[in-house]
CSV table of C-alpha atoms in Angstrom, one decimal:
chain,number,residue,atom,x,y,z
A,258,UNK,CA,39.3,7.8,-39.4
A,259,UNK,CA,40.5,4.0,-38.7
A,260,UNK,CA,43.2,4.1,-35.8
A,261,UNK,CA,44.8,0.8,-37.4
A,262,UNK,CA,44.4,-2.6,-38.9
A,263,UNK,CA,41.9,-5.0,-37.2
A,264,UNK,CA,44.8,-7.7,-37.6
A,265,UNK,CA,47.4,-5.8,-36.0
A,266,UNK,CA,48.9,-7.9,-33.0
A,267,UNK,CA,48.5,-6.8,-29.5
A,268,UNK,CA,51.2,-7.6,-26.9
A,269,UNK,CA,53.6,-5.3,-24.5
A,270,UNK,CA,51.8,-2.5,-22.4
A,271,UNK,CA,49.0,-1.3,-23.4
A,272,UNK,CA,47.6,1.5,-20.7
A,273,UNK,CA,43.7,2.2,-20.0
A,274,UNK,CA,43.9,6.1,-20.7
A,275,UNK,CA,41.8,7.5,-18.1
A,276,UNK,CA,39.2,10.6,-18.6
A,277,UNK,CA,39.8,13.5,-17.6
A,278,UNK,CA,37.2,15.7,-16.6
A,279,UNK,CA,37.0,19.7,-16.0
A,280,UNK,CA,36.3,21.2,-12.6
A,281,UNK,CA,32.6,21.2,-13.4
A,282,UNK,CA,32.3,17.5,-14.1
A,283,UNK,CA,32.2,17.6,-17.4
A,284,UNK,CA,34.5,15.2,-20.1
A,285,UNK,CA,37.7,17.3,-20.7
A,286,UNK,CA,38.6,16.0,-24.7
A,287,UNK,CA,41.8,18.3,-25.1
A,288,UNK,CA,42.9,16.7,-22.2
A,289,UNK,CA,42.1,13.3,-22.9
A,290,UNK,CA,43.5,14.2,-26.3
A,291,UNK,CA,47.1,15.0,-24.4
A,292,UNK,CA,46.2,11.7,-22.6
A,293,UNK,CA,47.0,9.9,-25.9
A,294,UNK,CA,49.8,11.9,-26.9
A,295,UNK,CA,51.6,10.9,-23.3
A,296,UNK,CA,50.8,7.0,-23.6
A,297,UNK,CA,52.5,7.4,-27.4
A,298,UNK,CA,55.3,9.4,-26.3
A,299,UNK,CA,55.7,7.2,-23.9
A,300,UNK,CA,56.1,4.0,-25.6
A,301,UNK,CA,52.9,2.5,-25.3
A,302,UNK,CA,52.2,-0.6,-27.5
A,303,UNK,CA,48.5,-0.1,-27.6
A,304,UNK,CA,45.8,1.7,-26.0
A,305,UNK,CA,42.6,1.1,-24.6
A,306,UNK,CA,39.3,3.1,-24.5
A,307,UNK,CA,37.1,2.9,-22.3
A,308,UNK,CA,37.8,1.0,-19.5
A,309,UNK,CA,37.2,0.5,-15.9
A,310,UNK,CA,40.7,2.8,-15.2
A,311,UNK,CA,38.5,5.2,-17.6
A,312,UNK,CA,35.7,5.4,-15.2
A,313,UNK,CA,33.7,4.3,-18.0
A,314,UNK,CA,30.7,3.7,-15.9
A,315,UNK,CA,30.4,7.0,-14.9
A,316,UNK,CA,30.6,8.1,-18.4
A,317,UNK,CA,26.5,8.2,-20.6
A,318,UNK,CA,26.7,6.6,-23.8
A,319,UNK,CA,26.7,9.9,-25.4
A,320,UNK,CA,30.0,11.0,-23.7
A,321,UNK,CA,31.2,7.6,-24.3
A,322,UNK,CA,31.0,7.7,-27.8
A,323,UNK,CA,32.1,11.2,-28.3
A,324,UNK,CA,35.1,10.4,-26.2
A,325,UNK,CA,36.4,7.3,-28.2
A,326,UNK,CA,36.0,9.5,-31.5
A,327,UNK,CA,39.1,11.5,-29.2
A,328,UNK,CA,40.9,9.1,-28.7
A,329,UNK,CA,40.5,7.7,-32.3
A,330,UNK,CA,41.3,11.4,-34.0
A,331,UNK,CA,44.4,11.8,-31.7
A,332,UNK,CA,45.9,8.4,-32.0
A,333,UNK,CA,45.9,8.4,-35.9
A,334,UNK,CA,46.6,4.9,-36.6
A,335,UNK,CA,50.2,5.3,-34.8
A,336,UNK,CA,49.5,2.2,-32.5
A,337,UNK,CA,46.2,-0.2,-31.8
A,338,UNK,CA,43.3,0.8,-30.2
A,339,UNK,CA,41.2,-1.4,-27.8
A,340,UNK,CA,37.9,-0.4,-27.9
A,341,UNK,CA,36.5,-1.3,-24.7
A,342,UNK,CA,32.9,-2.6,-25.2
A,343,UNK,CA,31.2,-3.9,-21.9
A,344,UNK,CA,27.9,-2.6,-21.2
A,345,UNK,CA,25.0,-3.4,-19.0
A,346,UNK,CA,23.4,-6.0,-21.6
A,347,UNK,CA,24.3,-7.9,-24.7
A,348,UNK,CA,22.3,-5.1,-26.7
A,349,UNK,CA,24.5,-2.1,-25.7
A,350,UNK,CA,27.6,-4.3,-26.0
A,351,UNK,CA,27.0,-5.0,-29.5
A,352,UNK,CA,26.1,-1.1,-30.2
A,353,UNK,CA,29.5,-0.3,-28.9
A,354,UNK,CA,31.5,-3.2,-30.8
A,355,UNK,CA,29.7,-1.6,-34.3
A,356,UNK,CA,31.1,1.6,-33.2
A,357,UNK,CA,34.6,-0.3,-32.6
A,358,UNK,CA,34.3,-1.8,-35.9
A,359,UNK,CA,33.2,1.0,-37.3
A,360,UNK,CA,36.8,3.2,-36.5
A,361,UNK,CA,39.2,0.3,-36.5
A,362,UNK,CA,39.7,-0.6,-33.9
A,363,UNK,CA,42.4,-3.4,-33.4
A,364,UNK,CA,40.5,-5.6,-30.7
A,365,UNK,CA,36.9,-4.7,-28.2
A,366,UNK,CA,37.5,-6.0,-24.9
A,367,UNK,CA,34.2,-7.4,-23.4
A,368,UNK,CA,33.9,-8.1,-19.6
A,369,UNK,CA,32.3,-11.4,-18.7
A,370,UNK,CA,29.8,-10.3,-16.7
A,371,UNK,CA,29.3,-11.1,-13.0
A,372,UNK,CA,25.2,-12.0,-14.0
A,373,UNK,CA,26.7,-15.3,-15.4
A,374,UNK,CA,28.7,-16.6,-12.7
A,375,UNK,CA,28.4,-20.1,-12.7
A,376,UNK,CA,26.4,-20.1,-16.5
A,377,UNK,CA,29.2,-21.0,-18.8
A,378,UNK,CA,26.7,-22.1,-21.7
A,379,UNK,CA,25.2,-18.8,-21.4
A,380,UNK,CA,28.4,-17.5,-21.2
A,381,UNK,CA,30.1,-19.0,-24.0
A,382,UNK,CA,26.5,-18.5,-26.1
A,383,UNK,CA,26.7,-14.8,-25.0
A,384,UNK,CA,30.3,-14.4,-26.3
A,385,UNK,CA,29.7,-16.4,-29.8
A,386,UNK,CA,26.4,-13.7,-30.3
A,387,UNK,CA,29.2,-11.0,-29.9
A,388,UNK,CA,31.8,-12.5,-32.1
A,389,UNK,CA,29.6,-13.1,-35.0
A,390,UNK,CA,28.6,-9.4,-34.9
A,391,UNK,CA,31.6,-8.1,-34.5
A,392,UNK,CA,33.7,-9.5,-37.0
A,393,UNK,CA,36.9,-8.4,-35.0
A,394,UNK,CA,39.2,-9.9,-32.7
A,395,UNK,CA,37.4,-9.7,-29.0
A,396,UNK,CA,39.5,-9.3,-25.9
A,397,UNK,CA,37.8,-11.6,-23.0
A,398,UNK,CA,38.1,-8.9,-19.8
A,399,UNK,CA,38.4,-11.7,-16.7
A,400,UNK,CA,37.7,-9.4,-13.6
A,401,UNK,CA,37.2,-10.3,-10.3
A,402,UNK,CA,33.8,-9.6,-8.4
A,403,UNK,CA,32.0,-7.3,-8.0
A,404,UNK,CA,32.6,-5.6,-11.4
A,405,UNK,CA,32.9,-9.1,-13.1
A,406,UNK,CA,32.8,-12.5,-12.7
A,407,UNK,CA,35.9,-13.6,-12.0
A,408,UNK,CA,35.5,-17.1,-13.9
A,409,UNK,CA,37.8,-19.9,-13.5
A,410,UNK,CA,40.1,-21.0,-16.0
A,411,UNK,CA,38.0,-24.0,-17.2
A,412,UNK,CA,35.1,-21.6,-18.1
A,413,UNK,CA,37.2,-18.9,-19.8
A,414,UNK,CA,39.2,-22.3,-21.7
A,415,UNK,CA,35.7,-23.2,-23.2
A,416,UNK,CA,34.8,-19.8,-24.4
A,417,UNK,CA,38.2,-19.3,-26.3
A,418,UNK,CA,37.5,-22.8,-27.9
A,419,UNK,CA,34.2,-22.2,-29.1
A,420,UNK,CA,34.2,-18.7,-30.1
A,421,UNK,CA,37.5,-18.2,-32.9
A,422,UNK,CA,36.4,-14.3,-32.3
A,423,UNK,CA,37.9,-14.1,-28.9
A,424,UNK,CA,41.6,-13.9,-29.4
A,425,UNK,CA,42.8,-12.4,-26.5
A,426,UNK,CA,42.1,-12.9,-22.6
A,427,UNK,CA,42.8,-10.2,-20.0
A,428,UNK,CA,43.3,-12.0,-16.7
A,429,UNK,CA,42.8,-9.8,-13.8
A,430,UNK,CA,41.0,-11.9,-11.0
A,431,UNK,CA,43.3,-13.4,-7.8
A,432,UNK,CA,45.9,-14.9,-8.0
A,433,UNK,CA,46.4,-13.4,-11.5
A,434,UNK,CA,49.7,-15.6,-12.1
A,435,UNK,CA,48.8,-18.6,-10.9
A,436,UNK,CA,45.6,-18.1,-13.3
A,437,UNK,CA,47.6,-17.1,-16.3
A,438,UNK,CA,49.5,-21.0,-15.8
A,439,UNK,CA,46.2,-22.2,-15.5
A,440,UNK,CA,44.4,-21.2,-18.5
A,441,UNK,CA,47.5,-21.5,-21.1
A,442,UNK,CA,48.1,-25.4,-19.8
A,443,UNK,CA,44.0,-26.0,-20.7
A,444,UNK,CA,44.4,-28.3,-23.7
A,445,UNK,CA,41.5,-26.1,-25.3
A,446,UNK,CA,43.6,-23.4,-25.2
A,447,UNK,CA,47.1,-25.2,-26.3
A,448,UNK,CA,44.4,-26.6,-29.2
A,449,UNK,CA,43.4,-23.0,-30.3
A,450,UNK,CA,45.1,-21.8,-33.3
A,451,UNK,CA,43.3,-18.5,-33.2
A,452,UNK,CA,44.3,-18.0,-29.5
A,453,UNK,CA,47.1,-15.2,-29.4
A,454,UNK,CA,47.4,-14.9,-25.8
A,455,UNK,CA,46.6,-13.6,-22.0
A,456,UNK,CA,47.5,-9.9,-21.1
A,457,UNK,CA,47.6,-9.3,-17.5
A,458,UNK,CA,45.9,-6.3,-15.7
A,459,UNK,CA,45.4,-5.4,-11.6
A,460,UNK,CA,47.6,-2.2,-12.5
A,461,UNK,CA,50.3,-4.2,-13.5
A,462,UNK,CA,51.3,-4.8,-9.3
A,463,UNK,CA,51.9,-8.4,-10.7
A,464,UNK,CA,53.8,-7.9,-14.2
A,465,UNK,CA,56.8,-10.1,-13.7
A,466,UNK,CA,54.9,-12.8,-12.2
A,467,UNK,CA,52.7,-12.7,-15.3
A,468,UNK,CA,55.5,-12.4,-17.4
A,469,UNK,CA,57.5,-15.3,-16.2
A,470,UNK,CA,54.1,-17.4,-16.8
A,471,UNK,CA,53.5,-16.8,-20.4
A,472,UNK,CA,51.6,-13.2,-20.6
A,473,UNK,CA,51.8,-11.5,-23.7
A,474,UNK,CA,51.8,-7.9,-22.1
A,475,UNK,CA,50.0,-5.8,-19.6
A,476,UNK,CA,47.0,-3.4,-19.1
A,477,UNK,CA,47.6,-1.3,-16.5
A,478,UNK,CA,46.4,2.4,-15.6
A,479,UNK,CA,48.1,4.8,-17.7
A,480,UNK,CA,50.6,7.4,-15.1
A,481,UNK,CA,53.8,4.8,-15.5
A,482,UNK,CA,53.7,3.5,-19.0
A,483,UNK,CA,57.0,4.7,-19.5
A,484,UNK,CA,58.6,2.6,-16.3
A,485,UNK,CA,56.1,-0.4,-17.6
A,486,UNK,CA,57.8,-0.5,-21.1
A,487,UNK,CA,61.0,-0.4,-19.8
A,488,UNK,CA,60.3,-2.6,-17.5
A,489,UNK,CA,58.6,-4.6,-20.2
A,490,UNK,CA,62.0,-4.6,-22.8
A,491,UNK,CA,64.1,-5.4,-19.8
A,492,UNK,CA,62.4,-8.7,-18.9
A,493,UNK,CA,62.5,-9.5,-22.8
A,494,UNK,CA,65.8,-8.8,-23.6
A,495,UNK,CA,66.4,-11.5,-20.4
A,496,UNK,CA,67.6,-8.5,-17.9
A,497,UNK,CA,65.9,-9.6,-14.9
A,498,UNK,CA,67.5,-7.9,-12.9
A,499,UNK,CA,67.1,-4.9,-14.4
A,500,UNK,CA,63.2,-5.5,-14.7
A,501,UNK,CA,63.0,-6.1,-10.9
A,502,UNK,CA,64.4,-3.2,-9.9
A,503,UNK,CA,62.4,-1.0,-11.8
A,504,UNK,CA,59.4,-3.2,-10.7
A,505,UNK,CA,60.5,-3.0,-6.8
A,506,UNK,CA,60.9,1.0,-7.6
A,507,UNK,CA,57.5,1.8,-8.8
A,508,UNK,CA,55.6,-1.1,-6.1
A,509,UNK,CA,54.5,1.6,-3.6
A,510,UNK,CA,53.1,3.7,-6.0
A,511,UNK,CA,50.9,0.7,-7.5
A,512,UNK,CA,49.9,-0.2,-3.7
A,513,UNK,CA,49.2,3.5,-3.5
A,514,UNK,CA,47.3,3.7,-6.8
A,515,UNK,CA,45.2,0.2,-5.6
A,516,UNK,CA,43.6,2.3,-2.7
A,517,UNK,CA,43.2,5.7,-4.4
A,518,UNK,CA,43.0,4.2,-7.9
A,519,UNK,CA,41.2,7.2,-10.6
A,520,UNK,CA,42.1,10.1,-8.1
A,521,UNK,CA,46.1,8.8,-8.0
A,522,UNK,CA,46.7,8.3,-11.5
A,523,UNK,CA,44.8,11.7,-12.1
A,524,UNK,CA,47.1,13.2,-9.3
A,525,UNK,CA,50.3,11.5,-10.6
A,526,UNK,CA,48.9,13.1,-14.2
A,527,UNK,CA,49.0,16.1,-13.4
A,528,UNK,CA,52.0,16.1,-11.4
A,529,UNK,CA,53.8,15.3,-14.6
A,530,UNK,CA,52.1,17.7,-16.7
A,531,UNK,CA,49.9,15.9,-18.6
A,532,UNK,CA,46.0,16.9,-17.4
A,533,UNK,CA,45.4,20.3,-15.0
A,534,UNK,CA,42.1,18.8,-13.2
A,535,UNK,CA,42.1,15.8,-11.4
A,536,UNK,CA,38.3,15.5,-10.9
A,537,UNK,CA,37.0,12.3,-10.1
A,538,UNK,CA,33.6,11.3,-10.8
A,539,UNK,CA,33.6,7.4,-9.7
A,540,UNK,CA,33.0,6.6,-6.0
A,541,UNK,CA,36.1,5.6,-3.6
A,542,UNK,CA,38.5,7.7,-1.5
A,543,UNK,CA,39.8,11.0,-2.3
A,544,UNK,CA,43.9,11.9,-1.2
A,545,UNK,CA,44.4,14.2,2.2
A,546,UNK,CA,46.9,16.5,2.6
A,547,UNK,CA,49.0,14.0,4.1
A,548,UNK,CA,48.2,11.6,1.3
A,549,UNK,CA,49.7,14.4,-1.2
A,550,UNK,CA,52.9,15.0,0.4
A,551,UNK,CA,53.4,11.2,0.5
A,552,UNK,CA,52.7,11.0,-3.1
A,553,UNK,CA,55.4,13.7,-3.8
A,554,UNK,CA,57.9,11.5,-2.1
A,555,UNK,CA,57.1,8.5,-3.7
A,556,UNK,CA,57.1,10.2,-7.3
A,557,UNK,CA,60.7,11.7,-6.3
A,558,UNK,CA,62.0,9.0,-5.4
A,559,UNK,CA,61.3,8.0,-8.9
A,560,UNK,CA,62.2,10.6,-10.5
A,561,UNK,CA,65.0,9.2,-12.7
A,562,UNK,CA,62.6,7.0,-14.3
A,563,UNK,CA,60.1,9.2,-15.5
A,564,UNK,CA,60.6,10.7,-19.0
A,565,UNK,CA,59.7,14.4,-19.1
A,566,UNK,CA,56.5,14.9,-21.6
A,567,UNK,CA,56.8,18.2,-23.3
A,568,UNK,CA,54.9,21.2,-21.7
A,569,UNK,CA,52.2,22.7,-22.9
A,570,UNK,CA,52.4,26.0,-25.1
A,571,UNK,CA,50.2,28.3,-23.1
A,572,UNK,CA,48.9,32.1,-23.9
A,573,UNK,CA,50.5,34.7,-22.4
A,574,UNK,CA,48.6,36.6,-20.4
A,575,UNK,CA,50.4,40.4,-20.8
């Protein structure tokens, strides 16, 4: 079943759902079912599946596929759906972008790969092979090192020029802002009529700043999407104020989430009722006990913010 129109724009916040997993490792799809029915509830513009926030390297290409059918079946067409499709080699990228293509999905997002740093013929040559199969809008992923390549703005200016497929640019290497200036002022992107725009990402811990430099919307991790939109409608309805306190409010936990990153958004998950495991299966630090109660305090001193997502029906056991 198509989620929604190839054409349909992309912009606002658009969260990574992340996977959750059951105790025993393996891919948890009711959950990641109720994943998509949070990110909707709570205002979500768009989402995107896989991703790095989806520990999508962690996930074989069989549980990768199954998973996005999720995703697909539970958004029904209510908002876009980024497909993510970076993979190892151009070969598996352009299996996963005929899967995209194949469910309607709104955009792929394709990492520039870290291999090419410093290549940007093979780089623009690898991205106009992947437009001309994909025949659907392609999101360039900018990352920083290690996971990509963290190209400069001349090199990701020549790729958008070149290839009319990539429509979209998600800037996430340092500085992010001061990238975002630099790209849209590249005369090959101001001379791109299929160019819609940048979307920032780094879990949204530089929105305004992106913002106030021209970004169409954020990806961030998918625990706050409801404080991102408002967030979001607050800096475009020219309440600045507004949209800095909610972005001063919710700081810690995006420093928090930086160092924990998949084990705190599964934590702050679960915490607000959306997933029961939090099982990790990428690499990187897991919370202490201290690190929990710390958490608790940071998530009630945001309380107010946070919408409550409706609980679960569950059988009672008599």
């Amino acid at each position: 079943m198509p989620t929604s129109s190839p054409a349909a724009p992309i912009h606002g916040v658009c969260p990574v759902l992340a996977t959750p997993f059951q105790a025993d490792g393996a891919p948890d799809a009711a959950a990641l079912a109720r994943v998509v029915e949070f990110a909707i509830a709570a205002g979500a513009d768009a989402v995107v599946y896989p991703g790095v926030a989806s520990e999508v390297e962690q996930l074989s290409d069989a549980e990768r596929d199954r998973l996005l059918d999720v995703v697909v079946a539970a958004v029904r067409g209510r908002v876009p759906l980024i497909a993510g499709a970076s993979a190892t080699d151009v070969d598996a990228t352009l299996r996963h972008l005929t899967t995209a293509k194949r469910l309607g999905a709104a955009a792929a997002m394709v990492m520039a790969p870290a291999r090419l740093g410093g290549e940007v013929a093979s780089l623009i040559e690898q991205y106009r092979r992947i437009g001309e199969a994909a025949m659907m809008p392609i999101m360039l992923q900018n990352a920083p090192p290690p996971a990509g390549g963290g190209f400069d703005a001349a090199a990701v200016a020549q790729i958008v020029a070149r290839v009319p497929a990539v429509r979209y640019v998600k800037e996430e290497a340092m500085p992010c802002g001061q990238r975002i200036t630099a790209l849209l002022a590249r005369p090959e992107i101001t001379g791109a009529p299929h160019f819609v725009g940048v979307l920032g990402g780094a879990g949204a811990r530089y929105l305004l700043d992106e913002l106030a430099r021209g970004a169409i919307g954020t990806m961030p991790a998918c625990e706050l999407i409801d404080v991102h939109v408002r967030m979001v409608r607050a800096w475009r309805s020219g309440d600045f104020a507004l949209a800095r306190t909610l972005y001063n409010r919710t700081l810690p936990l995006l420093n928090f989430q930086a160092v924990f990153r998949w084990a705190a958004t599964k934590e702050v998950l679960k915490r607000r009722g959306v997933i029961d495991e939090t099982k990790v299966r990428a690499p990187g630090p897991k919370l202490d006990a201290q690190d929990q109660i710390e958490l608790d305090t940071m998530l009630a001193e945001i309380d107010d913010l946070l919408t409550e997502f409706p609980a679960r029906e569950r059988e009672v056991v008599r």
